[in-house]
PDB file of C-alpha atoms in Angstrom:
ATOM      1  CA  MET A   1     -82.895   7.011 -53.963  1.00 85.00           C
ATOM      2  CA  LEU A   2     -82.957  10.103 -51.782  1.00 86.00           C
ATOM      3  CA  VAL A   3     -85.166  11.916 -54.264  1.00 87.00           C
ATOM      4  CA  ARG A   4     -87.310   8.899 -55.092  1.00 88.00           C
ATOM      5  CA  PHE A   5     -88.212   8.227 -51.457  1.00 87.00           C
ATOM      6  CA  THR A   6     -88.272  11.932 -50.410  1.00 88.00           C
ATOM      7  CA  TYR A   7     -85.613  11.238 -47.808  1.00 88.00           C
ATOM      8  CA  GLN A   8     -86.051  14.539 -45.960  1.00 87.00           C
ATOM      9  CA  ARG A   9     -89.701  13.784 -45.141  1.00 91.00           C
ATOM     10  CA  LEU A  10     -89.102  10.269 -43.792  1.00 91.00           C
ATOM     11  CA  SER A  11     -89.054   9.322 -40.120  1.00 94.00           C
ATOM     12  CA  LYS A  12     -85.771   8.547 -38.389  1.00 94.00           C
ATOM     13  CA  SER A  13     -86.250   4.759 -38.622  1.00 93.00           C
ATOM     14  CA  GLU A  14     -87.203   4.968 -42.297  1.00 93.00           C
ATOM     15  CA  LYS A  15     -84.099   7.064 -43.008  1.00 93.00           C
ATOM     16  CA  GLY A  16     -82.038   4.323 -41.378  1.00 94.00           C
ATOM     17  CA  VAL A  17     -83.516   1.761 -43.760  1.00 94.00           C
ATOM     18  CA  ILE A  18     -82.679   3.961 -46.756  1.00 93.00           C
ATOM     19  CA  ARG A  19     -79.118   4.462 -45.438  1.00 94.00           C
ATOM     20  CA  GLN A  20     -78.679   0.705 -45.039  1.00 94.00           C
ATOM     21  CA  CYS A  21     -79.999   0.116 -48.548  1.00 93.00           C
ATOM     22  CA  ILE A  22     -77.600   2.691 -50.049  1.00 92.00           C
ATOM     23  CA  LYS A  23     -74.753   1.205 -48.025  1.00 93.00           C
ATOM     24  CA  LYS A  24     -75.551  -2.298 -49.310  1.00 93.00           C
ATOM     25  CA  MET A  25     -75.959  -1.248 -52.950  1.00 91.00           C
ATOM     26  CA  SER A  26     -72.939   1.056 -53.160  1.00 89.00           C
ATOM     27  CA  GLY A  27     -70.463  -0.790 -50.963  1.00 91.00           C
ATOM     28  CA  TYR A  28     -69.704   2.458 -49.116  1.00 91.00           C
ATOM     29  CA  SER A  29     -69.198   2.523 -45.367  1.00 94.00           C
ATOM     30  CA  ARG A  30     -71.782   4.006 -42.999  1.00 93.00           C
ATOM     31  CA  ALA A  31     -69.695   7.175 -42.608  1.00 95.00           C
ATOM     32  CA  GLN A  32     -69.351   7.604 -46.371  1.00 93.00           C
ATOM     33  CA  VAL A  33     -73.098   7.224 -46.894  1.00 93.00           C
ATOM     34  CA  CYS A  34     -73.835   9.774 -44.151  1.00 93.00           C
ATOM     35  CA  ARG A  35     -71.315  12.188 -45.694  1.00 92.00           C
ATOM     36  CA  LEU A  36     -72.951  11.855 -49.113  1.00 91.00           C
ATOM     37  CA  ILE A  37     -76.426  12.382 -47.660  1.00 92.00           C
ATOM     38  CA  ARG A  38     -75.172  15.514 -45.881  1.00 92.00           C
ATOM     39  CA  LYS A  39     -73.772  16.807 -49.194  1.00 90.00           C
ATOM     40  CA  PHE A  40     -77.111  16.076 -50.837  1.00 90.00           C
ATOM     41  CA  LYS A  41     -78.959  18.060 -48.166  1.00 89.00           C
ATOM     42  CA  LEU A  42     -76.665  21.075 -48.606  1.00 90.00           C
ATOM     43  CA  ARG A  43     -76.367  21.141 -52.401  1.00 87.00           C
ATOM     44  CA  GLY A  44     -79.460  19.321 -53.594  1.00 83.00           C
ATOM     45  CA  GLN A  45     -77.387  16.941 -55.727  1.00 82.00           C
ATOM     46  CA  ILE A  46     -74.338  14.711 -55.579  1.00 80.00           C
ATOM     47  CA  ARG A  47     -71.772  14.720 -58.363  1.00 79.00           C
ATOM     48  CA  LYS A  48     -68.962  12.303 -58.957  1.00 75.00           C
ATOM     49  CA  ALA A  49     -65.648  14.005 -58.180  1.00 73.00           C
ATOM     50  CA  ASP A  50     -63.325  14.615 -61.099  1.00 73.00           C
ATOM     51  CA  SER A  51     -60.215  12.466 -61.058  1.00 72.00           C
ATOM     52  CA  HIS A  52     -57.006  14.458 -60.892  1.00 76.00           C
ATOM     53  CA  LYS A  53     -54.644  11.509 -60.923  1.00 77.00           C
ATOM     54  CA  ARG A  54     -51.351  11.951 -62.663  1.00 80.00           C
ATOM     55  CA  ARG A  55     -50.788   9.322 -65.271  1.00 79.00           C
ATOM     56  CA  PHE A  56     -47.642   8.225 -66.986  1.00 81.00           C
ATOM     57  CA  PRO A  57     -47.617   8.988 -70.702  1.00 83.00           C
ATOM     58  CA  THR A  58     -48.279   5.928 -72.828  1.00 83.00           C
ATOM     59  CA  LYS A  59     -45.314   4.959 -74.928  1.00 83.00           C
ATOM     60  CA  TYR A  60     -46.701   1.866 -76.618  1.00 85.00           C
ATOM     61  CA  THR A  61     -50.064   1.925 -78.385  1.00 88.00           C
ATOM     62  CA  THR A  62     -52.468  -0.984 -78.571  1.00 90.00           C
ATOM     63  CA  ARG A  63     -51.298  -1.412 -82.155  1.00 91.00           C
ATOM     64  CA  ASP A  64     -47.686  -1.829 -80.933  1.00 89.00           C
ATOM     65  CA  ILE A  65     -48.766  -4.409 -78.370  1.00 89.00           C
ATOM     66  CA  ALA A  66     -50.766  -6.334 -80.990  1.00 92.00           C
ATOM     67  CA  LEU A  67     -47.732  -6.235 -83.292  1.00 91.00           C
ATOM     68  CA  LEU A  68     -45.519  -7.617 -80.525  1.00 89.00           C
ATOM     69  CA  ALA A  69     -48.004 -10.391 -79.753  1.00 90.00           C
ATOM     70  CA  SER A  70     -48.407 -11.436 -83.384  1.00 91.00           C
ATOM     71  CA  THR A  71     -44.642 -11.355 -84.028  1.00 89.00           C
ATOM     72  CA  ASP A  72     -43.994 -13.338 -80.867  1.00 88.00           C
ATOM     73  CA  GLU A  73     -46.577 -15.922 -81.931  1.00 90.00           C
ATOM     74  CA  LEU A  74     -45.167 -16.172 -85.475  1.00 91.00           C
ATOM     75  CA  HIS A  75     -41.714 -16.927 -84.054  1.00 89.00           C
ATOM     76  CA  ASP A  76     -43.018 -19.557 -81.607  1.00 89.00           C
ATOM     77  CA  PHE A  77     -42.608 -17.440 -78.458  1.00 86.00           C
ATOM     78  CA  LEU A  78     -38.851 -16.924 -78.357  1.00 85.00           C
ATOM     79  CA  SER A  79     -36.975 -15.667 -75.307  1.00 86.00           C
ATOM     80  CA  GLY A  80     -36.986 -11.934 -74.475  1.00 84.00           C
ATOM     81  CA  PRO A  81     -33.565 -11.155 -76.007  1.00 88.00           C
ATOM     82  CA  ALA A  82     -34.359 -13.136 -79.169  1.00 89.00           C
ATOM     83  CA  THR A  83     -37.720 -11.375 -79.587  1.00 88.00           C
ATOM     84  CA  LYS A  84     -36.013  -8.000 -79.128  1.00 88.00           C
ATOM     85  CA  LYS A  85     -33.483  -8.923 -81.827  1.00 91.00           C
ATOM     86  CA  VAL A  86     -36.308  -9.893 -84.213  1.00 91.00           C
ATOM     87  CA  MET A  87     -37.991  -6.516 -83.597  1.00 90.00           C
ATOM     88  CA  GLU A  88     -34.756  -4.614 -84.178  1.00 91.00           C
ATOM     89  CA  ARG A  89     -34.064  -6.498 -87.420  1.00 92.00           C
ATOM     90  CA  GLU A  90     -37.577  -5.830 -88.691  1.00 91.00           C
ATOM     91  CA  TRP A  91     -36.965  -2.091 -88.195  1.00 90.00           C
ATOM     92  CA  LYS A  92     -33.273  -1.690 -89.086  1.00 92.00           C
ATOM     93  CA  VAL A  93     -32.632  -4.391 -91.694  1.00 93.00           C
ATOM     94  CA  PHE A  94     -36.002  -4.793 -93.388  1.00 91.00           C
ATOM     95  CA  GLY A  95     -37.192  -1.195 -92.896  1.00 91.00           C
ATOM     96  CA  HIS A  96     -40.670  -1.970 -91.566  1.00 90.00           C
ATOM     97  CA  ALA A  97     -41.706   1.381 -90.052  1.00 91.00           C
ATOM     98  CA  GLU A  98     -44.349  -0.127 -87.761  1.00 90.00           C
ATOM     99  CA  PHE A  99     -41.531  -1.765 -85.740  1.00 89.00           C
ATOM    100  CA  LYS A 100     -39.734   1.530 -84.986  1.00 90.00           C
ATOM    101  CA  VAL A 101     -41.254   2.153 -81.531  1.00 89.00           C
ATOM    102  CA  ILE A 102     -41.639  -1.471 -80.460  1.00 87.00           C
ATOM    103  CA  SER A 103     -38.017  -2.274 -81.419  1.00 86.00           C
ATOM    104  CA  GLN A 104     -36.917   0.000 -78.546  1.00 87.00           C
ATOM    105  CA  LEU A 105     -38.751  -2.123 -75.981  1.00 84.00           C
ATOM    106  CA  SER A 106     -36.489  -3.222 -73.138  1.00 82.00           C
ATOM    107  CA  ILE A 107     -35.635  -6.893 -72.680  1.00 79.00           C
ATOM    108  CA  VAL A 108     -36.806  -6.686 -69.071  1.00 78.00           C
ATOM    109  CA  ARG A 109     -40.361  -5.945 -70.222  1.00 70.00           C
ATOM    110  CA  LEU A 110     -40.229  -8.866 -72.627  1.00 68.00           C
ATOM    111  CA  SER A 111     -38.922 -11.196 -69.931  1.00 65.00           C
ATOM    112  CA  LYS A 112     -41.763 -10.158 -67.595  1.00 57.00           C
ATOM    113  CA  LYS A 113     -44.253 -10.872 -70.379  1.00 52.00           C
ATOM    114  CA  SER A 114     -42.911 -14.364 -70.878  1.00 46.00           C
ATOM    115  CA  THR A 115     -42.934 -15.224 -67.166  1.00 46.00           C
ATOM    116  CA  VAL A 116     -46.562 -14.091 -66.887  1.00 48.00           C
ATOM    117  CA  GLU A 117     -47.601 -16.398 -69.747  1.00 49.00           C
ATOM    118  CA  LYS A 118     -46.000 -19.438 -68.111  1.00 46.00           C
TER     119      LYS A 118
END
């Protein structure tokens, strides 16, 4: 918008209108909008900051979660401990390799899943 309306050439009241419009569209506060405009004036552009958040490594893939959901549905939504036992048996007794990772799922996670569904 700053480029489109040649913000630097506008009058003070017109700049206020543009600021209000950006504030409304972006959801940013007045101070944030002013800070971004100041950055634009200095650098000529505004870039989205790179996210440097630390993330926990994912242990279970979407395939594992889908496997858990389908197994749980096939067994009529058993309790957490019973579902864990089914997963372990699929891996240890029947040798289904796709259950290796999901069979190590803690019962606490399964219990949380079942309370969310209720």
